[in-house]
Coordinates of C-alpha atoms in Angstrom, one line a residue:
Chain A
M1 CA -6.8 -3.9 -18.2
H2 CA -8.4 -6.9 -16.4
K3 CA -6.4 -6.1 -13.3
I4 CA -7.5 -2.5 -13.3
W5 CA -11.2 -3.5 -13.5
K6 CA -10.7 -6.2 -10.8
M7 CA -9.1 -3.5 -8.5
T8 CA -11.9 -1.1 -9.3
W9 CA -14.6 -3.7 -8.6
V10 CA -13.0 -4.7 -5.1
Q11 CA -12.7 -1.1 -4.3
V12 CA -16.3 -0.4 -5.0
K13 CA -17.3 -3.4 -3.0
L14 CA -15.2 -2.6 0.0
S15 CA -16.6 1.1 0.0
Y16 CA -20.1 -0.2 0.6
R17 CA -19.0 -2.3 3.5
I18 CA -17.4 0.5 5.4
K19 CA -20.1 2.4 7.2
I20 CA -18.3 5.7 7.6
A21 CA -17.5 5.6 3.7
F22 CA -21.1 5.0 3.0
F23 CA -21.8 8.0 5.0
F24 CA -19.6 10.4 3.1
M25 CA -20.7 8.8 -0.2
F26 CA -24.3 9.0 0.2
I27 CA -25.7 10.4 3.4
M28 CA -23.8 13.6 3.2
P29 CA -24.6 14.4 -0.4
M30 CA -28.1 13.9 0.2
A31 CA -28.1 16.1 3.2
F32 CA -26.6 18.8 1.2
F33 CA -29.1 18.2 -1.5
F34 CA -31.9 19.0 0.8
I35 CA -29.9 22.1 2.1
Y36 CA -29.4 23.4 -1.3
A37 CA -32.6 22.6 -3.0
G38 CA -35.1 22.6 0.0
L39 CA -33.5 25.6 1.9
F40 CA -31.4 27.7 -0.4
A41 CA -33.6 27.2 -3.4
R42 CA -36.8 26.9 -1.3
G43 CA -38.2 24.2 -3.6
N44 CA -38.5 26.8 -6.4
P45 CA -38.1 24.6 -9.7
N46 CA -35.8 27.0 -11.4
A47 CA -33.9 28.0 -8.3
V48 CA -33.4 24.3 -7.9
A49 CA -31.9 24.1 -11.3
Q50 CA -29.7 26.8 -10.5
V51 CA -28.1 25.2 -7.5
M52 CA -27.5 21.8 -8.8
G53 CA -24.3 22.7 -10.6
P54 CA -22.7 24.0 -7.3
L55 CA -24.2 21.1 -5.4
V56 CA -22.6 18.6 -7.7
S57 CA -19.3 20.7 -7.5
L58 CA -19.4 20.3 -3.7
S59 CA -19.5 16.5 -4.1
V60 CA -16.7 16.7 -6.6
I61 CA -14.6 18.7 -4.3
S62 CA -15.1 16.5 -1.2
S63 CA -15.0 13.1 -3.0
G64 CA -12.5 13.9 -5.7
L65 CA -10.1 16.2 -4.1
M66 CA -10.3 15.2 -0.5
G67 CA -11.6 11.6 -0.5
L68 CA -9.4 10.1 -3.3
G69 CA -6.1 11.8 -2.0
M70 CA -6.8 10.8 1.8
Q71 CA -7.6 7.3 0.7
I72 CA -4.1 6.9 -0.7
V73 CA -2.5 8.5 2.0
M74 CA -4.2 6.3 4.6
M75 CA -3.3 3.2 2.7
R76 CA 0.4 4.3 2.5
E77 CA 0.6 5.1 6.2
R78 CA -0.9 1.7 7.1
D79 CA 1.5 0.0 4.8
M80 CA -1.2 -1.4 2.7
L81 CA 0.2 0.0 -0.5
R82 CA 3.5 -1.8 0.3
R83 CA 1.9 -5.2 -0.5
Y84 CA 0.6 -4.0 -3.8
H85 CA 4.1 -2.7 -4.5
L86 CA 5.5 -6.4 -4.4
A87 CA 2.9 -7.2 -7.1
P88 CA 3.6 -6.7 -10.8
I89 CA 1.5 -3.6 -11.2
T90 CA 2.4 0.0 -11.7
A91 CA 1.4 3.2 -9.9
L92 CA -0.7 4.2 -12.9
D93 CA -2.7 0.8 -12.5
V94 CA -3.5 1.7 -9.0
I95 CA -4.2 5.4 -9.7
V96 CA -6.6 4.6 -12.7
S97 CA -8.4 1.9 -10.8
R98 CA -9.0 4.3 -7.8
L99 CA -10.2 7.1 -10.1
I100 CA -12.8 4.8 -11.8
A101 CA -14.1 3.3 -8.4
N102 CA -14.6 6.6 -6.9
Y103 CA -16.2 7.9 -10.0
L104 CA -18.5 4.8 -10.1
L105 CA -19.3 5.6 -6.5
Y106 CA -20.0 9.3 -7.1
L107 CA -21.9 9.1 -10.4
P108 CA -25.1 7.2 -9.1
V109 CA -25.4 9.8 -6.2
V110 CA -25.6 12.6 -8.7
V111 CA -28.0 10.9 -10.9
F112 CA -30.1 10.2 -7.9
Q113 CA -29.8 13.7 -6.8
F114 CA -31.1 14.9 -10.3
A115 CA -33.8 12.3 -10.2
L116 CA -34.8 13.6 -6.8
A117 CA -34.8 17.2 -7.8
I118 CA -37.1 16.4 -10.8
W119 CA -39.5 14.3 -8.8
M120 CA -39.8 16.3 -5.5
F121 CA -39.2 19.7 -6.7
H122 CA -40.2 19.5 -10.4
M123 CA -36.9 20.9 -11.6
P124 CA -37.0 21.4 -15.3
L125 CA -34.2 19.5 -17.0
Q126 CA -33.0 21.7 -19.7
G127 CA -29.7 21.7 -21.8
S128 CA -27.8 18.9 -22.9
L129 CA -27.7 15.9 -20.8
F130 CA -24.6 14.6 -22.6
G131 CA -23.1 18.0 -21.8
L132 CA -23.8 17.9 -18.2
W133 CA -22.5 14.3 -17.7
L134 CA -19.2 15.3 -19.6
V135 CA -18.8 18.5 -17.3
F136 CA -19.6 16.6 -14.2
S137 CA -17.4 13.8 -15.1
L138 CA -14.4 15.8 -16.3
G139 CA -14.8 17.9 -13.2
F140 CA -14.5 14.7 -11.0
L141 CA -11.5 13.3 -12.8
S142 CA -9.8 16.8 -12.7
L143 CA -10.2 17.3 -9.0
G144 CA -9.4 13.6 -8.4
G145 CA -6.1 14.0 -10.3
L146 CA -5.3 17.0 -8.0
G147 CA -6.2 15.0 -4.9
L148 CA -3.8 12.3 -6.0
I149 CA -1.1 14.8 -6.7
V150 CA -1.5 16.2 -3.1
A151 CA -1.3 12.6 -1.9
G152 CA 2.0 12.3 -3.8
V153 CA 3.7 15.3 -2.1
I154 CA 2.3 14.9 1.4
N155 CA 4.0 12.6 4.0
T156 CA 1.4 12.1 6.6
M157 CA -2.3 12.0 7.1
Q158 CA -2.1 15.1 9.3
E159 CA -0.3 17.1 6.7
A160 CA -2.8 15.8 4.2
Q161 CA -5.7 16.9 6.2
A162 CA -4.2 20.2 6.5
V163 CA -3.4 20.8 2.9
N164 CA -6.8 19.3 1.8
N165 CA -8.9 21.6 4.1
I166 CA -7.1 24.7 2.8
L167 CA -7.8 23.6 -0.8
F168 CA -11.2 22.4 0.2
F169 CA -12.3 25.7 1.7
A170 CA -10.6 27.9 -0.8
M171 CA -12.6 25.9 -3.7
L172 CA -15.7 26.0 -1.7
F173 CA -16.0 29.7 -1.4
L174 CA -14.2 30.7 -4.6
T175 CA -15.8 28.6 -7.2
G176 CA -19.5 29.2 -7.0
S177 CA -20.1 26.1 -5.1
T178 CA -21.4 28.0 -2.1
V179 CA -21.4 31.6 -2.7
P180 CA -22.8 32.6 -6.1
L181 CA -20.2 33.9 -8.4
S182 CA -22.2 37.1 -8.9
Q183 CA -21.6 37.8 -5.2
L184 CA -18.0 37.7 -5.3
P185 CA -16.0 40.9 -5.8
H186 CA -14.6 41.4 -9.3
Y187 CA -11.0 40.5 -8.5
L188 CA -12.2 37.2 -7.0
Q189 CA -14.5 36.5 -9.9
K190 CA -11.4 36.6 -12.0
L191 CA -9.4 34.3 -9.7
S192 CA -12.1 31.9 -9.7
L193 CA -11.5 31.1 -13.3
F194 CA -8.3 29.5 -12.4
L195 CA -10.1 26.7 -10.4
P196 CA -11.5 23.6 -12.0
P197 CA -14.8 23.5 -10.1
T198 CA -15.6 27.1 -11.3
L199 CA -15.5 25.8 -14.9
M200 CA -17.9 23.0 -13.9
V201 CA -20.3 25.3 -12.1
I202 CA -20.3 27.8 -14.9
A203 CA -20.9 25.1 -17.7
S204 CA -23.4 23.3 -15.8
Q205 CA -25.4 26.2 -14.6
M206 CA -25.5 27.8 -18.1
M207 CA -26.5 24.5 -19.6
M208 CA -29.5 24.1 -17.4
L209 CA -30.5 27.7 -17.2
G210 CA -29.7 28.8 -20.7
N211 CA -30.6 25.4 -22.4
Q212 CA -27.1 25.2 -23.7
G213 CA -24.9 22.5 -24.8
V214 CA -21.3 21.4 -25.3
A215 CA -20.8 23.8 -28.2
Q216 CA -21.4 26.9 -26.0
H217 CA -19.0 25.7 -23.3
W218 CA -16.1 24.2 -25.1
P219 CA -13.5 26.5 -23.3
E220 CA -14.6 25.1 -19.8
I221 CA -14.4 21.5 -21.2
I222 CA -11.0 22.1 -22.7
G223 CA -10.0 23.6 -19.4
L224 CA -11.0 20.6 -17.4
V225 CA -9.7 18.2 -19.9
L226 CA -6.3 19.9 -19.7
S227 CA -6.4 19.9 -16.0
F228 CA -7.2 16.1 -15.9
I229 CA -4.5 15.3 -18.3
A230 CA -1.8 17.3 -16.4
S231 CA -2.7 16.0 -13.0
L232 CA -3.0 12.4 -14.1
G233 CA 0.5 12.9 -15.8
L234 CA 2.0 14.0 -12.7
A235 CA 0.2 11.8 -10.3
A236 CA 1.8 8.6 -11.5
P237 CA 5.5 9.7 -11.1
L238 CA 4.8 11.4 -7.8
F239 CA 3.0 8.3 -6.4
R240 CA 4.8 6.8 -3.4
W241 CA 4.2 3.1 -2.1
E242 CA 6.1 3.4 1.1
K243 CA 5.6 5.7 4.0
E244 CA 9.4 5.9 4.7
E245 CA 9.9 7.3 1.2
K246 CA 9.9 11.0 1.9
V247 CA 9.0 13.5 -0.8
S248 CA 12.0 15.4 -2.3
R249 CA 11.8 19.0 -2.8
R250 CA 12.2 18.4 -6.6
N251 CA 9.0 16.5 -6.6
R252 CA 7.2 18.9 -4.6
L253 CA 8.3 21.6 -7.2
K254 CA 7.4 19.2 -10.1
A255 CA 3.9 19.0 -8.6
L256 CA 3.4 22.7 -9.2
W257 CA 3.4 21.7 -13.0
A258 CA -0.2 20.6 -12.5
L259 CA -1.1 24.2 -12.1
A260 CA 0.2 25.1 -15.4
P261 CA -2.9 24.3 -17.6
L262 CA -5.0 26.0 -14.9
L263 CA -2.8 29.1 -15.2
V264 CA -3.2 29.0 -19.0
V265 CA -6.9 28.4 -19.0
G266 CA -7.6 31.0 -16.3
I267 CA -5.8 33.6 -18.2
W268 CA -7.4 32.7 -21.4
L269 CA -10.8 32.8 -19.9
N270 CA -10.3 36.1 -18.2
L271 CA -9.3 37.5 -21.5
S272 CA -11.9 36.1 -23.5
S273 CA -14.7 38.3 -24.4
G274 CA -16.7 35.4 -26.0
F275 CA -16.5 33.4 -22.7
Q276 CA -17.4 36.7 -20.7
R277 CA -20.4 37.3 -23.0
T278 CA -21.8 33.6 -22.8
N279 CA -21.6 33.5 -19.0
R280 CA -22.4 36.9 -18.2
P281 CA -25.6 36.0 -16.3
L282 CA -23.4 34.2 -13.6
F283 CA -21.1 37.0 -12.9
H284 CA -23.7 40.0 -12.9
P285 CA -26.5 39.8 -10.5
S286 CA -28.9 41.8 -12.8
A287 CA -28.0 39.7 -15.7
Q288 CA -28.5 36.7 -13.6
T289 CA -32.1 37.7 -12.6
A290 CA -32.9 38.5 -16.1
A291 CA -31.5 35.0 -17.3
A292 CA -33.5 33.3 -14.5
A293 CA -36.6 35.0 -15.5
K294 CA -36.2 34.0 -18.9
A295 CA -35.5 30.5 -18.1
A296 CA -38.7 30.4 -15.8
A297 CA -40.8 31.9 -18.6
N298 CA -39.6 29.3 -21.1
S299 CA -40.2 26.6 -18.6
A300 CA -43.7 27.7 -18.0
A301 CA -44.5 28.3 -21.6
R302 CA -43.5 24.6 -22.3
H303 CA -45.7 23.4 -19.5
L304 CA -48.8 25.5 -20.1
L305 CA -49.1 26.2 -23.9
P306 CA -50.6 23.5 -26.0
P307 CA -48.3 21.9 -28.3
H308 CA -48.5 22.9 -32.1
G309 CA -51.1 20.9 -33.9
R310 CA -53.6 20.2 -31.2
Chain B
M1 CA 20.6 -28.3 -13.6
N2 CA 20.7 -24.5 -14.6
A3 CA 24.0 -23.3 -13.5
T4 CA 22.6 -19.6 -13.4
P5 CA 21.9 -18.7 -9.7
A6 CA 18.2 -17.9 -8.9
V7 CA 19.4 -14.9 -6.9
E8 CA 22.9 -13.2 -7.1
V9 CA 24.0 -10.4 -4.9
R10 CA 27.2 -8.7 -5.1
D11 CA 28.7 -6.2 -2.8
L12 CA 25.4 -4.9 -1.7
R13 CA 25.2 -1.9 0.5
K14 CA 22.6 0.3 2.2
N15 CA 22.9 3.2 4.4
Y16 CA 20.2 4.9 6.5
G17 CA 21.6 8.1 7.2
A18 CA 24.9 7.6 9.0
L19 CA 24.0 3.9 9.8
E20 CA 25.5 1.3 7.5
A21 CA 22.8 -1.2 7.5
V22 CA 24.2 -3.6 4.8
R23 CA 28.0 -3.5 4.3
G24 CA 29.2 -5.1 1.3
V25 CA 27.1 -8.5 1.3
S26 CA 27.8 -11.0 -1.4
F27 CA 26.0 -14.3 -1.9
S28 CA 24.2 -16.3 -4.6
I29 CA 21.3 -18.8 -4.2
P30 CA 21.1 -21.8 -6.5
E31 CA 17.8 -22.7 -7.8
R32 CA 15.5 -25.1 -5.8
T33 CA 17.4 -24.1 -2.6
I34 CA 16.3 -22.8 0.7
F35 CA 18.7 -20.1 1.8
G36 CA 18.5 -18.9 5.3
L37 CA 19.7 -15.4 6.4
L38 CA 20.2 -15.9 10.1
G39 CA 20.7 -12.9 12.5
P40 CA 19.0 -10.9 15.2
N41 CA 16.6 -8.0 14.7
G42 CA 18.8 -5.1 13.3
A43 CA 21.3 -7.4 11.5
G44 CA 20.1 -6.1 8.0
K45 CA 18.1 -9.1 7.0
T46 CA 15.0 -7.4 6.1
S47 CA 17.0 -4.5 4.2
I48 CA 18.7 -7.2 2.0
I49 CA 15.6 -8.9 1.2
E50 CA 13.7 -5.8 0.5
M51 CA 16.5 -4.6 -1.8
I52 CA 16.4 -8.0 -3.7
E53 CA 12.6 -7.7 -4.0
G54 CA 12.9 -4.2 -5.5
L55 CA 11.2 -2.5 -2.7
R56 CA 14.2 -0.5 -1.7
A57 CA 17.0 0.9 -4.0
P58 CA 20.6 -0.3 -2.9
D59 CA 23.2 2.4 -2.4
G60 CA 25.8 0.2 -3.9
G61 CA 26.4 -3.3 -5.3
Q62 CA 24.5 -5.4 -7.9
I63 CA 21.5 -7.7 -7.6
R64 CA 20.2 -10.2 -10.0
V65 CA 17.0 -12.3 -9.7
M66 CA 16.7 -14.9 -12.5
G67 CA 19.0 -12.8 -14.3
L68 CA 17.1 -9.6 -14.0
D69 CA 17.8 -6.4 -12.2
P70 CA 15.0 -5.8 -9.8
V71 CA 15.2 -2.0 -10.1
R72 CA 15.4 -1.7 -13.9
D73 CA 13.2 -4.7 -14.6
A74 CA 10.9 -4.3 -11.8
I75 CA 7.6 -5.5 -13.4
R76 CA 9.3 -8.6 -14.9
V77 CA 10.9 -9.6 -11.7
K78 CA 7.7 -9.2 -9.7
Q79 CA 6.1 -11.7 -12.1
L80 CA 8.7 -14.2 -11.2
I81 CA 8.9 -13.6 -7.3
G82 CA 6.6 -13.9 -4.5
A83 CA 7.2 -12.2 -1.1
Q84 CA 5.9 -12.5 2.4
L85 CA 6.6 -9.3 4.4
Q86 CA 7.3 -9.2 8.1
T87 CA 3.8 -7.7 8.6
T88 CA 1.1 -7.5 5.8
S89 CA -1.6 -4.9 6.1
L90 CA -4.7 -5.4 4.0
Q91 CA -8.1 -3.7 4.0
D92 CA -10.1 -4.9 7.0
K93 CA -13.2 -5.7 5.1
I94 CA -11.6 -7.8 2.4
R95 CA -12.3 -11.4 2.3
V96 CA -9.5 -14.0 2.0
E97 CA -10.8 -15.2 -1.2
E98 CA -11.4 -11.7 -2.7
V99 CA -7.7 -10.7 -2.0
L100 CA -6.2 -13.8 -3.4
D101 CA -8.4 -13.5 -6.4
L102 CA -7.5 -9.9 -7.0
F103 CA -3.7 -10.4 -6.5
G104 CA -4.1 -13.5 -8.9
T105 CA -5.2 -11.2 -11.6
F106 CA -1.8 -9.3 -11.4
Y107 CA 0.1 -12.3 -12.6
A108 CA 0.3 -14.1 -16.0
H109 CA 0.1 -17.7 -14.6
P110 CA -1.7 -17.5 -11.1
M111 CA -2.2 -20.6 -9.1
P112 CA -5.9 -21.6 -9.0
L113 CA -7.6 -20.0 -6.0
N114 CA -9.0 -23.4 -4.6
S115 CA -5.6 -25.0 -4.9
L116 CA -4.1 -21.9 -3.2
L117 CA -6.4 -21.9 -0.3
D118 CA -5.9 -25.8 0.1
L119 CA -2.3 -25.3 0.1
V120 CA -2.2 -22.9 2.9
G121 CA -5.1 -24.3 4.9
L122 CA -7.5 -21.6 4.6
V123 CA -10.4 -23.2 2.8
A124 CA -12.6 -22.9 5.9
K125 CA -11.7 -19.2 6.2
R126 CA -12.2 -18.1 2.5
S127 CA -15.1 -15.9 3.1
V128 CA -13.9 -14.3 6.4
Y129 CA -13.0 -10.7 6.6
F130 CA -9.3 -10.1 7.0
Q131 CA -9.7 -8.2 10.2
Y132 CA -11.3 -11.2 11.8
L133 CA -8.4 -13.7 11.2
S134 CA -6.1 -14.8 13.9
G135 CA -2.3 -14.0 13.8
G136 CA -1.4 -17.3 12.3
E137 CA -4.2 -17.1 9.8
K138 CA -3.0 -13.6 8.6
Q139 CA 0.3 -15.2 8.1
R140 CA -1.1 -17.8 6.0
V141 CA -3.0 -15.3 3.9
A142 CA 0.6 -13.5 3.6
L143 CA 2.1 -16.6 2.5
A144 CA -0.8 -17.3 0.1
L145 CA -0.3 -13.7 -1.5
A146 CA 3.4 -14.7 -1.9
L147 CA 2.5 -18.0 -3.7
V148 CA -0.4 -16.7 -5.8
G149 CA 1.7 -16.0 -8.9
N150 CA 3.4 -19.4 -9.0
P151 CA 6.8 -17.7 -8.1
K152 CA 10.2 -19.1 -9.2
V153 CA 11.7 -17.3 -6.2
L154 CA 9.9 -16.9 -2.9
F155 CA 11.0 -14.5 -0.1
L156 CA 10.0 -15.0 3.4
D157 CA 10.9 -12.3 5.9
E158 CA 10.5 -13.8 9.4
P159 CA 7.6 -16.1 8.5
T160 CA 7.0 -17.5 11.9
T161 CA 7.7 -14.6 14.3
G162 CA 5.1 -14.3 16.8
L163 CA 3.4 -17.7 16.2
D164 CA 3.2 -20.6 18.5
A165 CA 5.1 -23.8 18.3
Q166 CA 2.5 -26.0 16.6
I167 CA 1.6 -23.3 13.9
R168 CA 5.3 -22.7 13.3
R169 CA 5.8 -26.5 12.7
E170 CA 2.9 -26.5 10.2
L171 CA 4.3 -23.7 8.3
H172 CA 7.7 -25.2 8.2
Q173 CA 6.1 -28.4 6.6
L174 CA 4.5 -26.0 4.0
I175 CA 7.7 -24.3 3.3
L176 CA 9.4 -27.7 2.7
R177 CA 6.4 -28.8 0.4
I178 CA 6.9 -25.5 -1.6
R179 CA 10.6 -26.2 -2.1
Q180 CA 9.8 -29.7 -3.2
Q181 CA 7.7 -28.1 -6.0
G182 CA 10.8 -26.4 -7.4
T183 CA 10.5 -23.0 -5.8
T184 CA 13.8 -21.3 -4.7
I185 CA 13.4 -19.8 -1.2
L186 CA 15.1 -17.0 0.7
L187 CA 14.2 -17.0 4.1
S188 CA 15.2 -14.6 6.9
T189 CA 15.0 -15.8 10.6
H190 CA 16.4 -15.2 14.0
Y191 CA 15.2 -18.7 15.1
I192 CA 18.1 -21.2 15.3
E193 CA 16.1 -24.3 15.1
E194 CA 14.1 -22.9 12.0
A195 CA 17.3 -22.3 10.1
E196 CA 18.7 -25.6 11.1
R197 CA 15.4 -27.5 10.2
L198 CA 14.6 -25.8 6.9
C199 CA 17.7 -24.3 5.2
D200 CA 20.0 -26.0 2.7
L201 CA 22.3 -23.0 3.1
V202 CA 22.6 -20.6 5.9
G203 CA 24.1 -17.1 5.9
I204 CA 25.3 -15.7 9.3
L205 CA 24.6 -12.1 9.4
S206 CA 25.4 -9.7 12.0
Q207 CA 25.4 -5.8 11.9
G208 CA 25.3 -5.7 8.1
T209 CA 28.0 -8.1 7.5
L210 CA 27.7 -11.7 6.1
H211 CA 30.2 -13.9 8.1
A212 CA 29.8 -17.1 6.4
I213 CA 27.6 -19.2 4.1
S214 CA 27.4 -22.9 4.1
P215 CA 24.9 -25.8 4.9
P216 CA 24.1 -25.9 8.7
K217 CA 25.8 -29.1 9.3
E218 CA 28.9 -27.9 7.6
L219 CA 29.0 -24.7 9.7
I220 CA 28.8 -26.7 12.7
R221 CA 31.3 -29.1 11.7
N222 CA 33.7 -26.4 10.6
L223 CA 33.4 -24.9 13.9
G224 CA 35.2 -27.8 15.4
E225 CA 32.8 -27.4 18.4
G226 CA 31.7 -31.2 18.5
D227 CA 29.7 -31.8 21.8
R228 CA 28.8 -29.5 24.4
L229 CA 28.7 -30.7 28.0
E230 CA 27.0 -28.7 30.7
V231 CA 27.9 -29.6 34.3
T232 CA 27.3 -28.6 37.9
L233 CA 29.9 -29.5 40.4
K234 CA 29.6 -29.3 44.2
Q235 CA 32.8 -27.3 44.5
P236 CA 34.4 -24.9 42.0
I237 CA 37.3 -26.1 40.0
P238 CA 39.9 -24.0 38.0
L239 CA 39.1 -23.8 34.2
Q240 CA 42.8 -24.7 33.5
T241 CA 42.1 -28.0 35.3
L242 CA 39.1 -28.7 33.1
T243 CA 40.7 -27.7 29.8
A244 CA 43.6 -30.0 30.7
L245 CA 41.1 -33.0 31.0
P246 CA 41.2 -35.6 28.0
G247 CA 38.7 -34.7 25.3
V248 CA 38.1 -31.1 26.5
T249 CA 38.9 -28.3 24.0
E250 CA 37.2 -25.5 25.8
A251 CA 35.8 -24.7 29.1
T252 CA 33.6 -21.7 30.3
Q253 CA 32.2 -20.8 33.6
S254 CA 28.9 -19.1 34.6
D255 CA 29.4 -16.2 36.9
G256 CA 31.7 -17.6 39.4
R257 CA 29.2 -20.4 40.1
P258 CA 30.4 -24.1 39.9
E259 CA 28.5 -24.4 36.5
Y260 CA 30.6 -25.1 33.5
I261 CA 30.4 -25.6 29.9
L262 CA 33.0 -27.9 28.3
R263 CA 33.3 -28.4 24.5
G264 CA 35.0 -31.2 22.9
P265 CA 34.7 -33.9 20.2
S266 CA 32.9 -36.4 22.4
A267 CA 30.7 -35.6 25.3
G268 CA 30.9 -39.2 26.6
K269 CA 34.7 -38.9 26.8
M270 CA 34.6 -35.6 28.6
L271 CA 31.9 -36.8 31.2
A272 CA 34.1 -39.9 31.9
A273 CA 37.3 -37.8 32.4
L274 CA 35.4 -35.3 34.6
A275 CA 33.8 -37.9 36.7
V276 CA 37.1 -39.7 37.4
H277 CA 38.8 -36.3 38.2
A278 CA 35.8 -35.1 40.6
D279 CA 36.0 -38.6 42.4
R280 CA 39.8 -38.3 42.9
A281 CA 39.6 -34.6 44.0
G282 CA 36.9 -35.3 46.5
N283 CA 34.4 -33.1 44.4
E284 CA 30.9 -34.3 43.3
L285 CA 29.4 -34.0 39.9
L286 CA 25.7 -32.9 40.6
E287 CA 24.4 -32.4 37.3
A288 CA 25.4 -33.1 33.6
H289 CA 23.7 -32.2 30.3
V290 CA 24.9 -33.2 26.9
A291 CA 24.2 -31.1 23.8
Q292 CA 25.4 -31.0 20.4
A293 CA 26.8 -27.8 18.9
T294 CA 24.1 -25.8 17.2
L295 CA 24.1 -22.8 14.8
E296 CA 23.7 -20.5 18.0
D297 CA 27.2 -21.8 18.9
V298 CA 28.4 -21.0 15.3
Y299 CA 26.8 -17.6 15.5
L300 CA 28.4 -16.8 18.9
R301 CA 31.8 -17.9 17.6
M302 CA 31.6 -16.1 14.5
T303 CA 30.1 -12.8 15.7
G304 CA 30.8 -12.7 19.4
R305 CA 27.3 -12.1 20.2
R306 CA 24.1 -14.2 21.0
I307 CA 21.3 -14.1 18.7
E308 CA 18.3 -12.5 20.6
H309 CA 15.1 -14.2 20.6
A310 CA 12.1 -11.9 20.0

C-alpha cells in the first residue's frame, strides 16, 4: 500500500504544479458554480440546493470520466507509462493511485462549493451529509472507472478525445446534470436511469430537497457501487503500458461488460415502483414544484419559528 | 561462484508483422559480467533487451533472468533487475529526488536516496524539475532509476547515445564501478570503443542474428587480422603485388586512388617490405598510418557490413 500512497501523493503534488491542471481542477468548477447557483438558481437558497447535485455531477463527469482517462492515454502516448512498466508495480497499483489522487483533488472543490453555497446564498443543508458524501464519492469512482476503461480500449489521444466527448455530452444532457430530468421526454427519462451520473443527481437532489438519507436511496447507491466494481474490475486487465500495444477486438468487446451492471440497474430502476414513487418530484414538473415548495416551507419554518421551550 | 547464469536466452525470436527482428538468438551471461550487444540501429538489440526485461513478449524461445521467467514471474523479475531505456520520459514537473524516492518505494531493498544521487552525480540537481535537466543529466536520472532497486542485473540500452565524449567517459567509469559492486550488466551499443572498453563479453548482432560471442580481444585475435596499415602511394600499384609482399595477408584499395589498407600480423614488417618495394619500383610512400584491428573490423568481417554511427 505504501507505493500506492506514494504514487498518489506525487500525483497530487504534480497536479498543483501544472497551471492548466489547476484551471480544470479549480477555476472551471468554480465558474460553473457561479453559473449554476448565481444564474440558473438566481441565488435563491432552495433553488441553489436543487442545482448542487447536478453541479457536482458535472464535475464528476469532467474530472472522473474525461480527466482520468485522458491522463492515462497522454502518459502512454508520451511513453511515461513505459518507465513505470519496468518497475515492480501492477496496473492495479497505477489505477488505484490515480483514482485516489483525482478523488483527493476533486473532493475539496466540492466541499468548497457547498461551503460557498451556504455562505453566499444561504443554501439550506438538509439531508444526510454522510449520504451526500457517499453518493458523490461513489459517483466519482464509478465514472473514473469508466474513464479508465475508455483509456484501455483507445489507442491515441485523438480517439480518446472523440470518444470522451461523445460520452461527456451524452451524460451532460441525459442525466439531469444540465437539463432537469423533469424536462426530458418520458423515453429519455427511462434511458437516463442507465447512466451513473443520473443516479448521483437523483440521490443527491432528493437528499437535499426531501431531507432524505441513505436508506431512501439505497437503489442508487447499489447501482453506483456495482458500476464502480465492474469498471475497476475491467480497467486493470484492459490497462496498457505501451503505445505500440494495440487494442484487440476481444478486449474492446470485454470492455462492454462494464455496461452490464448499468443495464441491470437501469432495468431494475425502470421497473421499480418504489423507486419511481420516492423520486417522483424529479421526473414530474408539478411534483417537483410541490416538493420544492414543501422544502422551502420547511426551511423557512426552521428559521422563523422559535424553538420549543423558549 | 554460482554456475547459474544471471541471464539465459535460448532461440529467442521476435517478429513485427513480416519483419523477423530477432532470429533464434541464444546466449547466456555469467554473473558479475558486462555483456555487450554490438550492432547498428535496427539490428534487434532493443527488441532483445526489452524481451528479457519483460516489456515485450517473445514470439519464440526461452528467457530466464536469475532463473525466473520475465513474463510469468514479471513482478519478481522486476524486483531483481534495473533498466535504462533508450529514452526516458517522465512528468515535466517532477523533481529528481521525488522521482527517485517514488521509484525507491517500489522495491524491497532500495538504495538510499543520498547514496544514489551521489553515485550518479546528481546531488546538485536533486531539486530540479525533470524538464530543466540537460540531456546528460536526464540520462543520469534514467541510470539512477535503473539502480534505485539495487538490481542484481542491469540493462543499459544505448546508454551514451547522443552524449558528448566527456560525459560518455564519465558514464563508462560509473558503469565499471557498478560492475565492481557485483551487478551483472547487459549493455547494447553501436559504439565500437564503448564495447571494447567496457565489455567482458561482446555479442556481434546484425539483422536479428547473433554472429559470435567472445571477449573483445579474443574476437579480434580469432579474426587473425593483426595490424592494419593504411598507406598512400604516389603511383597506384596492383593489389596482387601488395598481397605478395612479406607479412601482408590482405590488401584493399579505396575507389581507384593510390590509397591502400594492408592487413597482416605486424605493421612494422609490412611497412618495411612496402618501403623497399616502392623504392625499387621508383614509387614513393607518401603517407602511412598504423592501426590495430578493432571490433569494427571483426563486425565487418562477420557481417559484411560496417556499423553505422548514429
